Each structure stands twice: as C-alpha cells, then as structure tokens.
Amino acid sequence: MKLGRMNHVGYAVPSMADAVAHWRDVMGATSVSDEIILEEQGLKVVFVDTPTDSGMNGTQIELIEELTPGQTALTGFLAKNPLGGQHHVCFEVPDIDAARAEFERLGKRILGPTRIVAHGTPIFFVHPKDMQGMLTEIMESPKAAH
Ligand code: CO
C-alpha cells in the first residue's frame, strides 16, 4: 500500500446548523463550503477548511448530517453517539485501484464499490473492524488543488 497524506476527518453531526456555527464561532473556521446534497445517500455534507497563516491549504473537516434521519449509513453511529462525533478518517493514495487490490489481498473488508461522491475523486471505505477500530476512507489524490 502506498500511503499518501491524510485528506480529511469526517464528523457525523445531528444538526448541520449547530455544527457550522460551532466551527465558525468557537473554532474560528473561515472557510465553510455550501451544503452538498447527496440525494442517493440521504446525506448532506459541508466542508470546513482550517485556516493556515502560510496560505497553504489547511486540514479539511467533513461534516455529515442525515437528510432522511433513521435511514442512512450514519443512523447506527448517531444512535450510539447522539451528540455526533468522529465518524471516519480519510487518507489519500496515488492509485485507487491498486490500493483496493492491496486491501483485498490482505483480506480487509471493503464497504461497497469504489465510487465518486462529494469529493469529485474516487473513494472507498474499509471496515473499522479490519482497521484498528477506525472506519477508513481511501481516496485517490485529487489531481488539482481544491
Ligand atoms: Co469522507
């Protein structure tokens, strides 16, 4: 496996409005994306980029809320974590197909197909029980800076 940089941390949030207010008002985030609606997944996503003084991209936080409560991939997590919390962590790889093949060779359980969702670049998820308890998103490195 050729590991790249950590791309983002995903947080499940019970209220997007409260979460965005928290990141703006408490954490001082100045870069907050518009809401992205993922109709098929029944989810809403907002990206927060932490500021840096150097002008380089900071670290990305992905806030995820259910559009259709009780019927999404977040439902179980939010039932166990009613305040929300860290849901997954995402690492970049240079070649998504090669990474997938390597996880498969190692017997790691991959959740669903490789797909392009909110990030505009292919991703897949690896089961937390095979990843030291951490739901892990693997993403092909974006070609251009965002
Ligand atoms: Co993610």
PDB file of C-alpha atoms and ligand atoms in Angstrom:
ATOM      1  CA  MET A   1       0.000   0.000   0.000  1.00  0.00           C
ATOM      2  CA  LYS A   2       1.346   3.382  -0.958  1.00  0.00           C
ATOM      3  CA  LEU A   3       0.009   5.773   1.700  1.00  0.00           C
ATOM      4  CA  GLY A   4      -0.427   9.462   0.993  1.00  0.00           C
ATOM      5  CA  ARG A   5      -1.444  12.435   3.128  1.00  0.00           C
ATOM      6  CA  MET A   6      -4.439  12.478   5.416  1.00  0.00           C
ATOM      7  CA  ASN A   7      -7.151  14.272   3.431  1.00  0.00           C
ATOM      8  CA  HIS A   8      -9.887  14.874   5.995  1.00  0.00           C
ATOM      9  CA  VAL A   9     -11.658  13.756   9.129  1.00  0.00           C
ATOM     10  CA  GLY A  10     -15.402  13.081   8.829  1.00  0.00           C
ATOM     11  CA  TYR A  11     -17.746  14.094  11.658  1.00  0.00           C
ATOM     12  CA  ALA A  12     -21.319  12.910  11.931  1.00  0.00           C
ATOM     13  CA  VAL A  13     -23.465  15.778  13.189  1.00  0.00           C
ATOM     14  CA  PRO A  14     -27.054  15.708  14.448  1.00  0.00           C
ATOM     15  CA  SER A  15     -27.581  19.341  13.324  1.00  0.00           C
ATOM     16  CA  MET A  16     -25.656  20.919  10.432  1.00  0.00           C
ATOM     17  CA  ALA A  17     -26.671  24.419  11.536  1.00  0.00           C
ATOM     18  CA  ASP A  18     -25.279  23.846  15.037  1.00  0.00           C
ATOM     19  CA  ALA A  19     -22.120  22.196  13.678  1.00  0.00           C
ATOM     20  CA  VAL A  20     -21.359  25.025  11.229  1.00  0.00           C
ATOM     21  CA  ALA A  21     -21.958  27.606  13.972  1.00  0.00           C
ATOM     22  CA  HIS A  22     -19.546  25.685  16.230  1.00  0.00           C
ATOM     23  CA  TRP A  23     -16.783  25.543  13.633  1.00  0.00           C
ATOM     24  CA  ARG A  24     -17.210  29.239  12.748  1.00  0.00           C
ATOM     25  CA  ASP A  25     -17.809  30.769  16.165  1.00  0.00           C
ATOM     26  CA  VAL A  26     -15.873  28.508  18.546  1.00  0.00           C
ATOM     27  CA  MET A  27     -13.134  27.052  16.338  1.00  0.00           C
ATOM     28  CA  GLY A  28     -12.604  30.126  14.160  1.00  0.00           C
ATOM     29  CA  ALA A  29     -13.058  28.471  10.775  1.00  0.00           C
ATOM     30  CA  THR A  30     -13.322  30.998   7.956  1.00  0.00           C
ATOM     31  CA  SER A  31     -13.675  28.610   5.006  1.00  0.00           C
ATOM     32  CA  VAL A  32     -17.005  26.784   5.062  1.00  0.00           C
ATOM     33  CA  SER A  33     -18.440  25.283   1.867  1.00  0.00           C
ATOM     34  CA  ASP A  34     -22.026  25.425   0.700  1.00  0.00           C
ATOM     35  CA  GLU A  35     -24.152  22.433   1.612  1.00  0.00           C
ATOM     36  CA  ILE A  36     -23.718  19.490  -0.744  1.00  0.00           C
ATOM     37  CA  ILE A  37     -26.796  17.291  -1.021  1.00  0.00           C
ATOM     38  CA  LEU A  38     -26.138  13.591  -1.613  1.00  0.00           C
ATOM     39  CA  GLU A  39     -29.638  12.554  -2.613  1.00  0.00           C
ATOM     40  CA  GLU A  40     -28.825   8.880  -3.154  1.00  0.00           C
ATOM     41  CA  GLN A  41     -27.129   8.505   0.245  1.00  0.00           C
ATOM     42  CA  GLY A  42     -29.736  10.604   2.064  1.00  0.00           C
ATOM     43  CA  LEU A  43     -26.931  12.803   3.398  1.00  0.00           C
ATOM     44  CA  LYS A  44     -25.903  16.436   3.474  1.00  0.00           C
ATOM     45  CA  VAL A  45     -22.212  17.400   3.598  1.00  0.00           C
ATOM     46  CA  VAL A  46     -20.355  20.631   4.410  1.00  0.00           C
ATOM     47  CA  PHE A  47     -16.572  21.005   4.161  1.00  0.00           C
ATOM     48  CA  VAL A  48     -14.668  23.185   6.613  1.00  0.00           C
ATOM     49  CA  ASP A  49     -11.049  24.051   5.824  1.00  0.00           C
ATOM     50  CA  THR A  50      -8.973  25.036   8.809  1.00  0.00           C
ATOM     51  CA  PRO A  51      -7.070  28.261   8.162  1.00  0.00           C
ATOM     52  CA  THR A  52      -3.303  28.474   7.908  1.00  0.00           C
ATOM     53  CA  ASP A  53      -1.071  31.536   8.054  1.00  0.00           C
ATOM     54  CA  SER A  54       1.140  30.261   5.250  1.00  0.00           C
ATOM     55  CA  GLY A  55      -1.545  30.445   2.594  1.00  0.00           C
ATOM     56  CA  MET A  56      -1.325  26.692   2.104  1.00  0.00           C
ATOM     57  CA  ASN A  57      -4.464  24.597   2.380  1.00  0.00           C
ATOM     58  CA  GLY A  58      -5.266  23.716   5.957  1.00  0.00           C
ATOM     59  CA  THR A  59      -6.845  20.483   7.065  1.00  0.00           C
ATOM     60  CA  GLN A  60     -10.289  19.577   5.873  1.00  0.00           C
ATOM     61  CA  ILE A  61     -13.152  18.591   8.137  1.00  0.00           C
ATOM     62  CA  GLU A  62     -16.200  16.917   6.570  1.00  0.00           C
ATOM     63  CA  LEU A  63     -19.466  17.493   8.450  1.00  0.00           C
ATOM     64  CA  ILE A  64     -22.173  14.952   7.589  1.00  0.00           C
ATOM     65  CA  GLU A  65     -25.836  15.169   8.522  1.00  0.00           C
ATOM     66  CA  GLU A  66     -28.714  12.859   7.681  1.00  0.00           C
ATOM     67  CA  LEU A  67     -31.271  14.247   5.221  1.00  0.00           C
ATOM     68  CA  THR A  68     -33.525  11.311   5.942  1.00  0.00           C
ATOM     69  CA  PRO A  69     -32.983  10.512   9.635  1.00  0.00           C
ATOM     70  CA  GLY A  70     -33.044   6.843  10.524  1.00  0.00           C
ATOM     71  CA  GLN A  71     -32.363   5.535   7.009  1.00  0.00           C
ATOM     72  CA  THR A  72     -28.732   6.242   6.187  1.00  0.00           C
ATOM     73  CA  ALA A  73     -25.209   4.943   6.715  1.00  0.00           C
ATOM     74  CA  LEU A  74     -24.995   7.334   9.707  1.00  0.00           C
ATOM     75  CA  THR A  75     -28.076   6.062  11.524  1.00  0.00           C
ATOM     76  CA  GLY A  76     -26.356   3.461  13.709  1.00  0.00           C
ATOM     77  CA  PHE A  77     -23.477   5.789  14.512  1.00  0.00           C
ATOM     78  CA  LEU A  78     -25.781   8.640  15.586  1.00  0.00           C
ATOM     79  CA  ALA A  79     -27.850   6.251  17.691  1.00  0.00           C
ATOM     80  CA  LYS A  80     -24.673   5.353  19.608  1.00  0.00           C
ATOM     81  CA  ASN A  81     -23.316   8.908  19.541  1.00  0.00           C
ATOM     82  CA  PRO A  82     -26.275  11.278  19.880  1.00  0.00           C
ATOM     83  CA  LEU A  83     -24.002  14.335  20.093  1.00  0.00           C
ATOM     84  CA  GLY A  84     -22.275  13.299  16.866  1.00  0.00           C
ATOM     85  CA  GLY A  85     -18.547  12.697  16.708  1.00  0.00           C
ATOM     86  CA  GLN A  86     -15.635  11.486  14.650  1.00  0.00           C
ATOM     87  CA  HIS A  87     -17.039   9.096  12.062  1.00  0.00           C
ATOM     88  CA  HIS A  88     -14.183   8.320   9.677  1.00  0.00           C
ATOM     89  CA  VAL A  89     -10.726   9.361   8.646  1.00  0.00           C
ATOM     90  CA  CYS A  90      -9.624   9.670   5.019  1.00  0.00           C
ATOM     91  CA  PHE A  91      -6.190   9.029   3.546  1.00  0.00           C
ATOM     92  CA  GLU A  92      -5.061   9.700   0.007  1.00  0.00           C
ATOM     93  CA  VAL A  93      -3.398   7.164  -2.265  1.00  0.00           C
ATOM     94  CA  PRO A  94      -1.891   7.742  -5.701  1.00  0.00           C
ATOM     95  CA  ASP A  95      -3.799   4.878  -7.367  1.00  0.00           C
ATOM     96  CA  ILE A  96      -7.232   3.885  -6.044  1.00  0.00           C
ATOM     97  CA  ASP A  97      -7.430   0.580  -7.954  1.00  0.00           C
ATOM     98  CA  ALA A  98      -4.004  -0.522  -6.740  1.00  0.00           C
ATOM     99  CA  ALA A  99      -4.933   0.380  -3.147  1.00  0.00           C
ATOM    100  CA  ARG A 100      -8.207  -1.519  -3.355  1.00  0.00           C
ATOM    101  CA  ALA A 101      -6.462  -4.589  -4.736  1.00  0.00           C
ATOM    102  CA  GLU A 102      -3.929  -4.443  -1.912  1.00  0.00           C
ATOM    103  CA  PHE A 103      -6.596  -4.198   0.822  1.00  0.00           C
ATOM    104  CA  GLU A 104      -8.430  -7.112  -0.824  1.00  0.00           C
ATOM    105  CA  ARG A 105      -5.226  -9.154  -0.935  1.00  0.00           C
ATOM    106  CA  LEU A 106      -4.810  -8.516   2.801  1.00  0.00           C
ATOM    107  CA  GLY A 107      -8.367  -9.749   3.446  1.00  0.00           C
ATOM    108  CA  LYS A 108      -9.685  -6.367   4.593  1.00  0.00           C
ATOM    109  CA  ARG A 109     -13.433  -5.900   4.211  1.00  0.00           C
ATOM    110  CA  ILE A 110     -14.255  -3.106   1.758  1.00  0.00           C
ATOM    111  CA  LEU A 111     -17.660  -1.464   2.100  1.00  0.00           C
ATOM    112  CA  GLY A 112     -19.279  -1.127  -1.323  1.00  0.00           C
ATOM    113  CA  PRO A 113     -17.866  -0.203  -4.689  1.00  0.00           C
ATOM    114  CA  THR A 114     -15.220   2.379  -5.488  1.00  0.00           C
ATOM    115  CA  ARG A 115     -17.264   5.493  -6.193  1.00  0.00           C
ATOM    116  CA  ILE A 116     -17.130   9.248  -6.741  1.00  0.00           C
ATOM    117  CA  VAL A 117     -19.263  11.079  -4.191  1.00  0.00           C
ATOM    118  CA  ALA A 118     -18.799  14.543  -2.638  1.00  0.00           C
ATOM    119  CA  HIS A 119     -15.062  14.941  -3.226  1.00  0.00           C
ATOM    120  CA  GLY A 120     -15.030  14.580  -7.021  1.00  0.00           C
ATOM    121  CA  THR A 121     -12.376  11.863  -6.861  1.00  0.00           C
ATOM    122  CA  PRO A 122     -12.820   8.082  -6.373  1.00  0.00           C
ATOM    123  CA  ILE A 123     -13.101   6.705  -2.835  1.00  0.00           C
ATOM    124  CA  PHE A 124     -13.919   3.514  -0.977  1.00  0.00           C
ATOM    125  CA  PHE A 125     -14.344   2.645   2.711  1.00  0.00           C
ATOM    126  CA  VAL A 126     -12.636  -0.123   4.673  1.00  0.00           C
ATOM    127  CA  HIS A 127     -14.453  -1.761   7.610  1.00  0.00           C
ATOM    128  CA  PRO A 128     -13.398  -0.436  11.034  1.00  0.00           C
ATOM    129  CA  LYS A 129     -13.127  -3.969  12.429  1.00  0.00           C
ATOM    130  CA  ASP A 130     -10.266  -4.610   9.998  1.00  0.00           C
ATOM    131  CA  MET A 131      -8.671  -1.180  10.568  1.00  0.00           C
ATOM    132  CA  GLN A 132      -7.868  -0.956  14.283  1.00  0.00           C
ATOM    133  CA  GLY A 133     -11.383   0.318  15.018  1.00  0.00           C
ATOM    134  CA  MET A 134     -11.198   3.206  12.538  1.00  0.00           C
ATOM    135  CA  LEU A 135     -13.640   3.467   9.646  1.00  0.00           C
ATOM    136  CA  THR A 136     -11.149   4.388   6.935  1.00  0.00           C
ATOM    137  CA  GLU A 137     -11.879   6.179   3.680  1.00  0.00           C
ATOM    138  CA  ILE A 138      -9.313   5.743   0.941  1.00  0.00           C
ATOM    139  CA  MET A 139      -9.273   8.477  -1.706  1.00  0.00           C
ATOM    140  CA  GLU A 140      -7.334   8.856  -4.913  1.00  0.00           C
ATOM    141  CA  SER A 141      -5.317  12.061  -4.565  1.00  0.00           C
ATOM    142  CA  PRO A 142      -7.137  14.941  -6.258  1.00  0.00           C
ATOM    143  CA  LYS A 143      -5.302  15.992  -9.439  1.00  0.00           C
ATOM    144  CA  ALA A 144      -5.609  19.744  -8.817  1.00  0.00           C
ATOM    145  CA  ALA A 145      -5.530  21.630  -5.517  1.00  0.00           C
ATOM    146  CA  HIS A 146      -9.018  22.428  -4.248  1.00  0.00           C
TER     147      HIS A 146
HETATM  148 CO    CO B   1     -15.094  11.485   3.942  1.00  0.00          CO
END
